[in-house]
Coordinates of C-alpha atoms in Angstrom, one line a residue:
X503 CA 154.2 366.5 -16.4
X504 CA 156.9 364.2 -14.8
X505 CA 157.5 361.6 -17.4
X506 CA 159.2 364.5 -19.4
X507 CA 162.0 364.5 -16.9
X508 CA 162.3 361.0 -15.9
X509 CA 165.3 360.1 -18.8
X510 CA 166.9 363.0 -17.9
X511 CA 167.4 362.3 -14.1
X512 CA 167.9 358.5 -15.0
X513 CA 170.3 359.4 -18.2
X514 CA 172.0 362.0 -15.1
X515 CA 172.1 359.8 -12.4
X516 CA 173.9 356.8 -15.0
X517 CA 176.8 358.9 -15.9
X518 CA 180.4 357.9 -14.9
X519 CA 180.8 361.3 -12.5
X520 CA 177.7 361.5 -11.1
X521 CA 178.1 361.4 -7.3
X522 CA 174.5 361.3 -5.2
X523 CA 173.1 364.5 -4.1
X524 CA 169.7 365.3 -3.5
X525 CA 166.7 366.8 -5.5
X526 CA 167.4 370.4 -5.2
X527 CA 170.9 370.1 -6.5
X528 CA 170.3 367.6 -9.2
X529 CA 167.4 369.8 -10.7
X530 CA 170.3 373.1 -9.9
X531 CA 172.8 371.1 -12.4
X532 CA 169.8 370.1 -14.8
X533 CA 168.7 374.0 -14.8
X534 CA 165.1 372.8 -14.1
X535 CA 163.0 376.2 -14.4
X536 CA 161.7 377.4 -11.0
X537 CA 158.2 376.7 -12.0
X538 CA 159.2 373.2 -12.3
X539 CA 160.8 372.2 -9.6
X540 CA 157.5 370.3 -8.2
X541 CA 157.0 368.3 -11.8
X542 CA 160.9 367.4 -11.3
X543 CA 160.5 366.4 -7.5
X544 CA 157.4 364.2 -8.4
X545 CA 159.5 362.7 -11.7
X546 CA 162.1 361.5 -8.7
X547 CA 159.5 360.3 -6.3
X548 CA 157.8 357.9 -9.1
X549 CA 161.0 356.7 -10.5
X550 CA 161.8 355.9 -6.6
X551 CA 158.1 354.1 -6.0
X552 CA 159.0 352.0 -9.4
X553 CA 162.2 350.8 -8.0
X554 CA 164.3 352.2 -10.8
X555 CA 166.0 354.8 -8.2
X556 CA 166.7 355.1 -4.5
X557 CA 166.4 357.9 -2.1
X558 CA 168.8 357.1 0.9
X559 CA 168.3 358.8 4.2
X560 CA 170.3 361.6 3.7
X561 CA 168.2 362.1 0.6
X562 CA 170.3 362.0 -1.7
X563 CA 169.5 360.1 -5.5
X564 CA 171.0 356.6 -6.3
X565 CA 171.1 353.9 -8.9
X566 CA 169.9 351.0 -7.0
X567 CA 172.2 347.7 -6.9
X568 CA 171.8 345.1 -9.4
X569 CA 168.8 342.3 -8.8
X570 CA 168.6 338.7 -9.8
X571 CA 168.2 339.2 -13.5
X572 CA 168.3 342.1 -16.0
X573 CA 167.1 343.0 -19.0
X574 CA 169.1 345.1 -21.6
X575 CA 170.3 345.2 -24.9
X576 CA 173.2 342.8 -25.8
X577 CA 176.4 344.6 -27.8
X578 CA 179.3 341.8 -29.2
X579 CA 182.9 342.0 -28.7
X580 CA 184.8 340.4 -32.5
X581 CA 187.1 338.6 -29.6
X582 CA 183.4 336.8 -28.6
X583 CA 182.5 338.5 -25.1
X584 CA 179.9 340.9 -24.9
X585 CA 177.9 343.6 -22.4
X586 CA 174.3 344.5 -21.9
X587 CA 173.4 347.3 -21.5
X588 CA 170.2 347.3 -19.3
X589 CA 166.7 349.1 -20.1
X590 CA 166.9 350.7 -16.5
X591 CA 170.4 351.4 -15.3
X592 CA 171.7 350.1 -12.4
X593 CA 174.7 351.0 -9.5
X594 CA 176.7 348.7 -11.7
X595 CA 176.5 350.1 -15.2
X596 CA 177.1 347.5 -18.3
X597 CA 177.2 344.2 -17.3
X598 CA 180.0 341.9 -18.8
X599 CA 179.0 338.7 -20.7
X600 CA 182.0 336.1 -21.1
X601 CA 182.1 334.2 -24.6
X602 CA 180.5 330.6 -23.2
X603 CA 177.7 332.9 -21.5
X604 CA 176.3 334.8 -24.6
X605 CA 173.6 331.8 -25.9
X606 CA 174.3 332.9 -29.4
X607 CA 173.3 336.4 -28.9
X608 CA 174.1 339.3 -31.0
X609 CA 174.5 343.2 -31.2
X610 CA 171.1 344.5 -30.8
X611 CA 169.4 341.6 -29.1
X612 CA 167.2 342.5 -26.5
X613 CA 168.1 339.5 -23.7
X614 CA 167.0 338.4 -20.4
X615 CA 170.0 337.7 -18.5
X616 CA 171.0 336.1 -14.8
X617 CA 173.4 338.0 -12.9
X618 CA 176.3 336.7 -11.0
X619 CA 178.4 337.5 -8.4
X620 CA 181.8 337.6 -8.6
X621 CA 183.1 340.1 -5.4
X622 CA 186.9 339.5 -6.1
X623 CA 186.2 340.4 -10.3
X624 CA 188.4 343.3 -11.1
X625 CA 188.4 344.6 -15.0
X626 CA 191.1 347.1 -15.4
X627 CA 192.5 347.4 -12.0
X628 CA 189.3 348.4 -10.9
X629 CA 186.8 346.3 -8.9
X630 CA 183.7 345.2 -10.6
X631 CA 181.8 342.6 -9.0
X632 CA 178.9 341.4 -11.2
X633 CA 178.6 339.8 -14.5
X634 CA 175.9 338.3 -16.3
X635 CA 174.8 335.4 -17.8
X636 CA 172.7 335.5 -20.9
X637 CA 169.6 333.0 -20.2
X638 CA 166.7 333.6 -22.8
X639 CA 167.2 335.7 -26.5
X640 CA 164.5 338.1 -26.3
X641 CA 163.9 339.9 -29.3
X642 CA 166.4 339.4 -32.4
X643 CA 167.6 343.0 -33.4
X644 CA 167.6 341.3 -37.0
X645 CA 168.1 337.8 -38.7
X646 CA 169.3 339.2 -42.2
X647 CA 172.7 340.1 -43.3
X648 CA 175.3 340.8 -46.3
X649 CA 178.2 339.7 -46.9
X650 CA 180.5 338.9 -48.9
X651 CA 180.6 335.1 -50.3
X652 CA 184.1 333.1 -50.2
X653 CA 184.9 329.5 -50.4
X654 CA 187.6 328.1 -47.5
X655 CA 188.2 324.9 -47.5
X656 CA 185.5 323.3 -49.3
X657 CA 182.8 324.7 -47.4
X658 CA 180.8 328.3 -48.8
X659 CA 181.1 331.1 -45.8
X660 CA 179.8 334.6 -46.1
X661 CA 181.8 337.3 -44.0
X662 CA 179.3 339.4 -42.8
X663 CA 179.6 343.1 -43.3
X664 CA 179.4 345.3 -40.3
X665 CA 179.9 344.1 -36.7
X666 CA 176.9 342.9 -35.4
X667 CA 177.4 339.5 -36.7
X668 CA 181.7 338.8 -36.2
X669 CA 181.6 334.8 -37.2
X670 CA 181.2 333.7 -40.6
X671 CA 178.1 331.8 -41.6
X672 CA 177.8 328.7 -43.9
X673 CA 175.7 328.6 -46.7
X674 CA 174.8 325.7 -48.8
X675 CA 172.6 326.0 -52.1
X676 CA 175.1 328.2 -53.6
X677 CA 173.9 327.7 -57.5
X678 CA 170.6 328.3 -56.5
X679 CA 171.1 331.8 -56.8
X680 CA 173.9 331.8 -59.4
X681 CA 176.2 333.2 -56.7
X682 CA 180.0 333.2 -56.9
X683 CA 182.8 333.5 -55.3
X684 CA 183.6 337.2 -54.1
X685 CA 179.9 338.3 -54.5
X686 CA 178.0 340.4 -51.9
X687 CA 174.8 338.3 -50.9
X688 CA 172.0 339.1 -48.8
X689 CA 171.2 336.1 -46.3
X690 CA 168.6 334.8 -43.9
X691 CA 170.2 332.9 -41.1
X692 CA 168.9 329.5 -40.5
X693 CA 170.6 329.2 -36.9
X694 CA 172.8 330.9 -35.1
X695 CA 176.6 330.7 -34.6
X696 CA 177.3 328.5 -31.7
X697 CA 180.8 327.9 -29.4
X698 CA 182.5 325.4 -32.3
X699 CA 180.0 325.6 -34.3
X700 CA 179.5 328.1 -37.5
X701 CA 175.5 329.5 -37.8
X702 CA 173.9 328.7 -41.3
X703 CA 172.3 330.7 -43.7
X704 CA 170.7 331.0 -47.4
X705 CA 171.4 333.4 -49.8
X706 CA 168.0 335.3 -50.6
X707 CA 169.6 337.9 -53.7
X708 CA 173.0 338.2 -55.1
X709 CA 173.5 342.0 -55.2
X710 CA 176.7 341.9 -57.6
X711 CA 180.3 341.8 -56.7
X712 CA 181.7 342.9 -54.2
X713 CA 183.8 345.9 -53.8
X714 CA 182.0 348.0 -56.5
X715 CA 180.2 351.1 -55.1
X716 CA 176.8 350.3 -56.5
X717 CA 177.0 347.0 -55.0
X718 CA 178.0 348.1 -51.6
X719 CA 175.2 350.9 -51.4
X720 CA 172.4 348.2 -52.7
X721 CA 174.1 346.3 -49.9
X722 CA 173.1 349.0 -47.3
X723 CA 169.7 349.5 -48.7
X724 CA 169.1 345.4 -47.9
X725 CA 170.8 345.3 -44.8
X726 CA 168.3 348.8 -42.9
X727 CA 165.5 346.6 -44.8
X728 CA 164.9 350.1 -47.6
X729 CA 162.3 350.5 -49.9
X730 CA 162.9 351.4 -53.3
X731 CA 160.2 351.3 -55.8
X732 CA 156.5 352.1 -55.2
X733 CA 154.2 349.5 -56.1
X734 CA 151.3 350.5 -59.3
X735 CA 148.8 351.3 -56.6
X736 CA 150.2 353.5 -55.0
X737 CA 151.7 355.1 -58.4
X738 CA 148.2 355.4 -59.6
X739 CA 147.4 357.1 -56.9
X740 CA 149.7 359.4 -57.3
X741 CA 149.0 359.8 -60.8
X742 CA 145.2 360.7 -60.2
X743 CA 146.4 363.6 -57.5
X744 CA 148.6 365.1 -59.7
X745 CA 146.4 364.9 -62.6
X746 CA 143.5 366.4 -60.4
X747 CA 145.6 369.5 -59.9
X748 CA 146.5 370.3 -63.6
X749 CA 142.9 370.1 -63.8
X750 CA 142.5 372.6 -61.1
X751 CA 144.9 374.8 -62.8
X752 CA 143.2 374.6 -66.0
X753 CA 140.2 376.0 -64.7
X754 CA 141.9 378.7 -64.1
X755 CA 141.7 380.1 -67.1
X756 CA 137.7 380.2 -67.3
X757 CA 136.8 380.3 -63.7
X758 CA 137.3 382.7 -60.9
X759 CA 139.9 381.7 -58.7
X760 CA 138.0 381.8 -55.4
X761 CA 136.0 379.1 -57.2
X762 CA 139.0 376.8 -58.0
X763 CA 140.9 377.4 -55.1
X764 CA 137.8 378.3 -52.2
X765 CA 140.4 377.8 -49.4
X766 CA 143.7 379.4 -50.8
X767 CA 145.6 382.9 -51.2
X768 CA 146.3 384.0 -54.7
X769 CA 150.2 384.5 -54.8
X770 CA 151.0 384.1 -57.8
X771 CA 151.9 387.7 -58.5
X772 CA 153.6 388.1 -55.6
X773 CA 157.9 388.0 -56.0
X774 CA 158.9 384.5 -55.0
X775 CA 162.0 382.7 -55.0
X776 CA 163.9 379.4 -53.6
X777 CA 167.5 379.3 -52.7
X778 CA 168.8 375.1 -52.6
X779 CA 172.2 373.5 -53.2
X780 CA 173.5 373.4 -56.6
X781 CA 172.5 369.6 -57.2
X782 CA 169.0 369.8 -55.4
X783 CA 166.4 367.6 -56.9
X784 CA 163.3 368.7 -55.3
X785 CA 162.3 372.3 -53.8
X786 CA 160.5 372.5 -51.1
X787 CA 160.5 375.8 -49.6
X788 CA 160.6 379.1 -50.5
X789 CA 160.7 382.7 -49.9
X790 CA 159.1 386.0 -50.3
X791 CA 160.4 389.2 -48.4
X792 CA 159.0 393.3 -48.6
X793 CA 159.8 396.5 -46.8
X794 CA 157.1 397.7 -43.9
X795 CA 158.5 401.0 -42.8
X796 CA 162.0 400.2 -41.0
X797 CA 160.6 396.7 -40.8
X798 CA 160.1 393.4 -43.0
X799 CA 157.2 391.2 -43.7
X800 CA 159.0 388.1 -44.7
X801 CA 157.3 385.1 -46.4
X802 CA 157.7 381.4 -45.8
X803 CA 156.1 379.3 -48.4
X804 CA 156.0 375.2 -47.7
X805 CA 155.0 372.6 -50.6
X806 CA 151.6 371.7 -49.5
X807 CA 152.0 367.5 -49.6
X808 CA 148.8 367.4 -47.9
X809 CA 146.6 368.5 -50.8
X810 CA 147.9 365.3 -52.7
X811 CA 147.9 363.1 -49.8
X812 CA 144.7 362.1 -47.5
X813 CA 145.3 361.2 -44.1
X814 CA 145.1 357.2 -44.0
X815 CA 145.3 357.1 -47.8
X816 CA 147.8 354.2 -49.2
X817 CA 150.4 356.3 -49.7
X818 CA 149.9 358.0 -46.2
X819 CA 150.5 354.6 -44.8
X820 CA 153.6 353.8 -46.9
X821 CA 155.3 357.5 -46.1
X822 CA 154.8 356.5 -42.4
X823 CA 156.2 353.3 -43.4
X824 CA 159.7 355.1 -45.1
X825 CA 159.1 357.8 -42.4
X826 CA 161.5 359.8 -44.0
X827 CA 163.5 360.0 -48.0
X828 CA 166.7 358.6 -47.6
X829 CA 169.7 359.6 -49.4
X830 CA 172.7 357.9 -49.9
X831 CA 175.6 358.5 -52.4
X832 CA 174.6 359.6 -55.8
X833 CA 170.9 358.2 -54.8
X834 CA 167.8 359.1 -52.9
X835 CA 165.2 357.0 -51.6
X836 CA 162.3 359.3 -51.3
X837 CA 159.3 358.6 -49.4
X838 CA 157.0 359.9 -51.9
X839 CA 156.9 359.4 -55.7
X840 CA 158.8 361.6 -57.4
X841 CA 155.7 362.0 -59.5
X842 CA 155.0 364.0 -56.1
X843 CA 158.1 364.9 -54.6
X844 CA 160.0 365.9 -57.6
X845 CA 156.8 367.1 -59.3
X846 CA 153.6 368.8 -58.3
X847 CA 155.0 368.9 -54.8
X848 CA 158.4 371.2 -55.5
X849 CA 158.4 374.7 -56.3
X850 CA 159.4 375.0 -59.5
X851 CA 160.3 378.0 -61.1
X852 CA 158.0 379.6 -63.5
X853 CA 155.3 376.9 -62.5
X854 CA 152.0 376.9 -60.0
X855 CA 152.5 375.1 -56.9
X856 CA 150.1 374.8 -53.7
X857 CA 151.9 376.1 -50.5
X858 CA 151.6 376.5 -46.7
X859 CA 152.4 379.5 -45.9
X860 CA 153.7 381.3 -42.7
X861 CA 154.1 385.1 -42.8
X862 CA 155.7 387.1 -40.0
X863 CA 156.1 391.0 -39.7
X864 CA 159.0 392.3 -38.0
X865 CA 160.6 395.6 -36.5
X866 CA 163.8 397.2 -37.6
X867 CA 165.3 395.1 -34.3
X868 CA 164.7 392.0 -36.1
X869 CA 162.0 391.3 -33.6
X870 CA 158.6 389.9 -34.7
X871 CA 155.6 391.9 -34.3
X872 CA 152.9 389.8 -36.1
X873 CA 152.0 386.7 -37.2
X874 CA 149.9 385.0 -40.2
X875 CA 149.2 381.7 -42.3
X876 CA 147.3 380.5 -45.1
X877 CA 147.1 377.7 -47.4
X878 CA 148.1 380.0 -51.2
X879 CA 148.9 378.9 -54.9
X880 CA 151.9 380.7 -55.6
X881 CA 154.2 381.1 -58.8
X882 CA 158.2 380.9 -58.1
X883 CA 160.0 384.2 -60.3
X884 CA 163.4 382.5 -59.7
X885 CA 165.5 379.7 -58.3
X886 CA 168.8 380.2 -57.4
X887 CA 171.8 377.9 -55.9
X888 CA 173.5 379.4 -52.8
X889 CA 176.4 380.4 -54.5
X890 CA 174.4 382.3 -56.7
X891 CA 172.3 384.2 -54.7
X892 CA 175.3 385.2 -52.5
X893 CA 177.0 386.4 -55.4
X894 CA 174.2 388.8 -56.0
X895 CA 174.0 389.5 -52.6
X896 CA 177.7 390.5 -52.7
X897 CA 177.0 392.8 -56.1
X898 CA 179.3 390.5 -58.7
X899 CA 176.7 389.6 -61.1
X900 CA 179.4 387.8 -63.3
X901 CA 180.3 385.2 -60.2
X902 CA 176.7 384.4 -59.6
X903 CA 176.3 383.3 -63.4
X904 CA 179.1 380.7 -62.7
X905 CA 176.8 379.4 -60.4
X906 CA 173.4 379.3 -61.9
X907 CA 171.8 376.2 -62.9
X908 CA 168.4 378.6 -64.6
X909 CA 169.3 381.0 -67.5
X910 CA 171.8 384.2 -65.6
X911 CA 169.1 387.1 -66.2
X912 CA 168.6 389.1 -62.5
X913 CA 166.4 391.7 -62.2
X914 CA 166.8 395.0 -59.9
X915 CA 163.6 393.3 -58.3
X916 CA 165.5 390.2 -57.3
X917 CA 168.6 391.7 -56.8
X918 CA 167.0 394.1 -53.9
X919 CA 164.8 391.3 -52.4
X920 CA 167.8 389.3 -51.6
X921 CA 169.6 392.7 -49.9
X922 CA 166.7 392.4 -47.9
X923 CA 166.7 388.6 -46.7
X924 CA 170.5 389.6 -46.0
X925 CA 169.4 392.3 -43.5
X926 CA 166.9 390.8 -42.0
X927 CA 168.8 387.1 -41.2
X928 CA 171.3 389.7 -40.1
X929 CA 169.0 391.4 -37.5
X930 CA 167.2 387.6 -36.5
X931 CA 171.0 386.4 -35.7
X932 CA 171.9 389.1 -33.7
X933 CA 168.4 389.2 -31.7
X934 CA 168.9 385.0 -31.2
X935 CA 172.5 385.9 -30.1
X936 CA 171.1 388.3 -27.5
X937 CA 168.9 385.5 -26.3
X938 CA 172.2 383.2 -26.0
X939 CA 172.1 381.0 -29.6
X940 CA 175.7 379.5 -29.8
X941 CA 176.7 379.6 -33.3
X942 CA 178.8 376.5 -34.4
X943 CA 181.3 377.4 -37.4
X944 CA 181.7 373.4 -38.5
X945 CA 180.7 373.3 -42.3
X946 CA 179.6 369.7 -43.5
X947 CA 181.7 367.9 -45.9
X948 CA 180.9 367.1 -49.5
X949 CA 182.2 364.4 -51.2
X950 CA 182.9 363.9 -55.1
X951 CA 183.0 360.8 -57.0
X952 CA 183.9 359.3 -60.0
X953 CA 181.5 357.9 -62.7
X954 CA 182.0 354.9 -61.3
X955 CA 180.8 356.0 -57.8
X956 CA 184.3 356.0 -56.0
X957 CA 185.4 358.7 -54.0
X958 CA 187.9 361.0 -55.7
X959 CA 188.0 364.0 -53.3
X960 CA 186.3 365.7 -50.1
X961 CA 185.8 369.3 -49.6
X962 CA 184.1 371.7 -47.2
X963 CA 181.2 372.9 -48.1
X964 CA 180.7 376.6 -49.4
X965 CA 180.1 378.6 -46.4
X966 CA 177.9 381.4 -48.2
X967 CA 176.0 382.9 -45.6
X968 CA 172.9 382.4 -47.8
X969 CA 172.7 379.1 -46.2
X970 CA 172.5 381.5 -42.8
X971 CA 169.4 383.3 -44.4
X972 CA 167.1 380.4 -45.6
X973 CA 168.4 378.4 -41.9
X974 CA 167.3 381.6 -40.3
X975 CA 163.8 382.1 -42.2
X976 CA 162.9 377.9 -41.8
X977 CA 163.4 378.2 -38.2
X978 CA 161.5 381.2 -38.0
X979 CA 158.6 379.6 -39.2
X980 CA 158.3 376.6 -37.6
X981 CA 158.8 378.5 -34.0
X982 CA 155.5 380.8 -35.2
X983 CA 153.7 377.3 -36.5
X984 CA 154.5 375.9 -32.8
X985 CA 153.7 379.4 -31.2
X986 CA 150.3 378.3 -32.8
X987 CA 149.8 375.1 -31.5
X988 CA 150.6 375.7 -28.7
X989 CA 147.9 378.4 -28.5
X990 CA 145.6 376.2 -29.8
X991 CA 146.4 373.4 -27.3
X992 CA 147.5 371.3 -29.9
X993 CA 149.7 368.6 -28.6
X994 CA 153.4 368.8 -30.8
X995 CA 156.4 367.3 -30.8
X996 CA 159.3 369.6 -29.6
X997 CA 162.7 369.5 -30.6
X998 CA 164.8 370.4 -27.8
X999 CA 168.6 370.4 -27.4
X1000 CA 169.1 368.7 -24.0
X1001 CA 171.8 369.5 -21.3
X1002 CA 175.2 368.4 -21.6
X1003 CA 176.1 365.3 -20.1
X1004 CA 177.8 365.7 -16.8
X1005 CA 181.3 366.3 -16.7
X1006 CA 181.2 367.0 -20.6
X1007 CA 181.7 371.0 -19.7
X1008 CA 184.6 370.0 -17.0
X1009 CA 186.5 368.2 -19.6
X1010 CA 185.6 370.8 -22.0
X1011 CA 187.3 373.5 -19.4
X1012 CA 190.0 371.2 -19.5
X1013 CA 190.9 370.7 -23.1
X1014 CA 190.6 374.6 -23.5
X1015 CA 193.0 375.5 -20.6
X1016 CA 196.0 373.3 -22.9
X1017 CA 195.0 376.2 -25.5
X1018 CA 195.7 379.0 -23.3
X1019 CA 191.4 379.9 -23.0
X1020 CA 189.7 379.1 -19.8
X1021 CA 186.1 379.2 -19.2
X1022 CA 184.6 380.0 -15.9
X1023 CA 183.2 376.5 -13.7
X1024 CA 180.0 376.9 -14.8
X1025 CA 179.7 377.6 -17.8
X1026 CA 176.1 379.1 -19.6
X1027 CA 175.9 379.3 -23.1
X1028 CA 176.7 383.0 -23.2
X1029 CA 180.1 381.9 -22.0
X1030 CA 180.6 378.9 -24.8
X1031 CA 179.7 381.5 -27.1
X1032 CA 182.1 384.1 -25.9
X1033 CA 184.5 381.3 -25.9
X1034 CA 183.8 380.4 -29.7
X1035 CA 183.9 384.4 -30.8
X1036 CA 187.8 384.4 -28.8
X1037 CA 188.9 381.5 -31.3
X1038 CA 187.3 383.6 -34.5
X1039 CA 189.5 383.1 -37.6
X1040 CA 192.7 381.7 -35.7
X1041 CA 193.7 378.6 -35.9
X1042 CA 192.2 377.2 -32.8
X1043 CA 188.9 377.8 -34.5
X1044 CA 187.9 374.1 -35.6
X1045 CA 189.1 372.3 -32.8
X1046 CA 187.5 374.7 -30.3
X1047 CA 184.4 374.2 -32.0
X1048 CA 184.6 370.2 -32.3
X1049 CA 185.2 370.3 -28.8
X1050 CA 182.1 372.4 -27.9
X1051 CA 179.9 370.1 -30.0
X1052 CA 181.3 367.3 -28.3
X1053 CA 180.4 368.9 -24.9
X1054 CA 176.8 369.5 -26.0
X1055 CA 176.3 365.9 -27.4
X1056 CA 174.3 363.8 -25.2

């Protein structure tokens, strides 16, 4: 399967450093596995016959020159210039577009542009002898904008927010919409800025004044184009699937539950619990863990949206639509009804939900040794915060009441099942250590606000190694569900951590030598992670492992 390399030896081949060599090497310093050298050689050959690389007679891989035209994306300069960055690279990189040259054309454009010459063109004391010349506005990247709305001069400008629009735009029919001076608007342009001449716009909402924190987020949620609310139908609909289930459950009580539930595991007797963040609206996964000799049988147990929503349904259509919930401060956007995602389809505790569940037996090495799933109906005995459930883990009952947000009551049968996920995570991390996992110590940030929605404070989040556990357990189970697939033939979509960029480890080597650490010259990740263990607890630690995340970031 070539296509699966071609970005990488284009994305390779782009960078500053790169210097041509030829196939063998290039798939050496991409760590192309052995068995697919030929795949990688044949990605080469038909990015060669396509014109978008060049073999030269030494063999060796190049960008080819720059044609007549190009095609990229357009980026804007606030000083008015701009570069495109083409859809295929080229010898050249980004190609400059001088202010007079841009047609009006603005970050995130796609543009068709004319290439020049200019062989005596130096930009920084270094020669660079094309430009470009923007002739034809391909695809807008968008036509709406906020702002905020001020009046200079006589004349009613909104200063866009952001910088993919720099000049100011005019807007007219400003009582229209009740707007005022120093309100954030949401606008349509009407045309585009020209040399001299300001674009034009009309206000479509007023979202409040400006400044004020639920005005500024509403202004995000306009500008990305967000949905909020869910229109009746497809509340109804999620109305009649919820109601379905209670129904379901109700039977319970006068029919078998192989009847009810034909396709499903009973686990509703079985001890189940979910660990979340202390402010967690929704609960999605949980866990279920027992002893098998000097082994575990651990349980994964996934809110089953599916039972709730058909394939090509209306609200399958407007999830893909949202693709995902978004959350933004104090708010979340979710991409189901909460009716569904903050109801029937989280794991409540005390309450029957539906679940997908992955099971997964392991040996004393934390190695797995069997495999299982099954749709279930499960009960949750307890939910926990992180805090909480590493309090326990830790045997100070009295800290992990500060941190409950259920009544404090913790049975011995709780109490030991969480001793248990701590051992096994324990014995995963090690085993995925041995296979060369590089542990990044780099907590995320949580931020407090006001009522008001300001920003008071930031803080690191806890760093309770619960959040270890359920990280461990989650990935477990999708690498078994994928182990499946894959078996099955079932085409999926991987997520794979690509290789560094080039040069990213050299400059990595580099920064660490000022520290006193070296690394050898080519680094694998058993070295990064020896590096990373060296810096434990010092304090070297947070910069060393910025600077290793940098290094992996494509």
């Amino acid at each position: 399967m070539p296509l699966r390399f071609k970005k990488r030896i284009l994305s390779h081949i782009a960078h500053a450093r790169y210097s041509p060599q030829s196939i063998e090497a290039m798939a050496r310093d991409l760590r192309v596995e052995e068995e697919d050298v030929d795949a990688f050689r044949q990605a080469v050959e038909e990015l060669a016959s396509e014109g978008r690389i060049l073999l030269n007679d030494q063999g060796h891989v190049l960008l080819p020159p720059p044609g007549e035209e190009v095609v990229g994306v357009f980026r804007r300069n606030p000083r008015g210039f701009g570069f495109i960055r083409p859809r295929d690279p080229t010898a050249h990189g980004d190609f400059f577009v001088a202010p007079d040259d841009t047609q009006g054309a603005m970050t995130g454009d796609l543009v068709r542009a004319r290439i020049r010459r200019e062989p005596n063109r130096f930009v920084k004391g270094e020669r660079s002898p094309y430009s470009a010349v923007v002739v034809e506005v391909l695809e807008r990247g968008r036509t709406s904008f906020t702002g905020e709305l001020r009046k200079v001069g006589g004349r009613w400008l909104v200063f866009p927010d952001g910088d993919r629009l720099t000049d100011p735009v005019e807007v007219r029919d400003v009582g229209a919409k009740n707007a005022t001076e120093g309100d954030k608007v949401l606008i349509e342009l009407l045309r585009l800025p020209e040399a001299g001449a300001l674009g034009e716009g009309v206000i479509v909402r007023v979202l409040g004044q400006a400044g004020e924190p639920d005005v500024e987020t509403a202004a995000v949620i306009a500008s990305y184009d967000l949905k909020e609310a869910f229109d009746e139908a497809l509340l109804a609909q999620a109305r009649d699937a919820s109601l379905a289930f209670e129904e379901q459950l109700a039977r319970l009580e006068r029919e078998p539950f192989e009847q009810v539930f034909p396709d499903r595991e009973d686990l509703r007797s079985e001890f189940i619990v979910t660990i979340d963040p202390p402010d967690a609206r929704d609960y999605d996964d949980a866990i279920s863990i027992s002893r098998e000799g000097d082994g575990w049988r651990l349980g994964v147990h996934i809110a089953d949206v599916s039972h709730f929503v058909e394939q090509d349904s209306p609200l399958d259509l407007e999830a893909r639509d949202r693709c995902n919930s978004t959350y933004l401060p104090r708010r979340v956007l979710p991409m189901l009804p909460e009716l569904l995602s903050n109801g029937v389809c989280s794991l409540q505790e005390g309450v029957c939900r539906l679940t997908r569940s992955v099971f997964l037996r392991y040996d004393g090495r934390g190695e797995v040794t069997g495999k299982g799933f099954a749709g279930c109906l499960i009960r949750s005995a307890k939910r926990l915060t992180y805090l909480e459930a590493q309090a326990l883990i830790d045997g100070d009952e009295e800290e992990a009441k500060k941190h409950a947000k259920t009544e404090p009551v913790y049975s011995e049968q709780l109490k030991r099942a969480l001793r248990e996920m701590d051992a096994l995570a324990k014995r995963i991390r090690q085993r995925r250590r041995r296979a060369g996992m590089i542990h990044l110590n780099l907590p995320e940030v949580e931020l407090l606000f006001d009522e008001a929605g300001r920003v008071v404070d930031a803080q690191p989040e806890d760093d309770a190694f619960t959040h270890t556990i359920i990280e461990m357990f989650m990935v477990e189970a999708n690498e078994a569900a994928a182990r499946l697939f894959e078996e099955l033939g079932v085409p999926i979509i991987r997520r794979v951590h690509p290789e560094p960029p080039p040069g990213a480890l050299e400059e990595l080597a580099q920064f660490v030598r000022t520290l006193g650490l070296r690394l050898p010259k080519h680094p694998d990740r058993f070295d990064l992670q020896a590096l990373l263990d060296s810096v434990e607890g010092t304090p070297r630690e947070r910069a060393v492992h910025f600077a290793v995340l940098r290094a992996l970031s494509p």
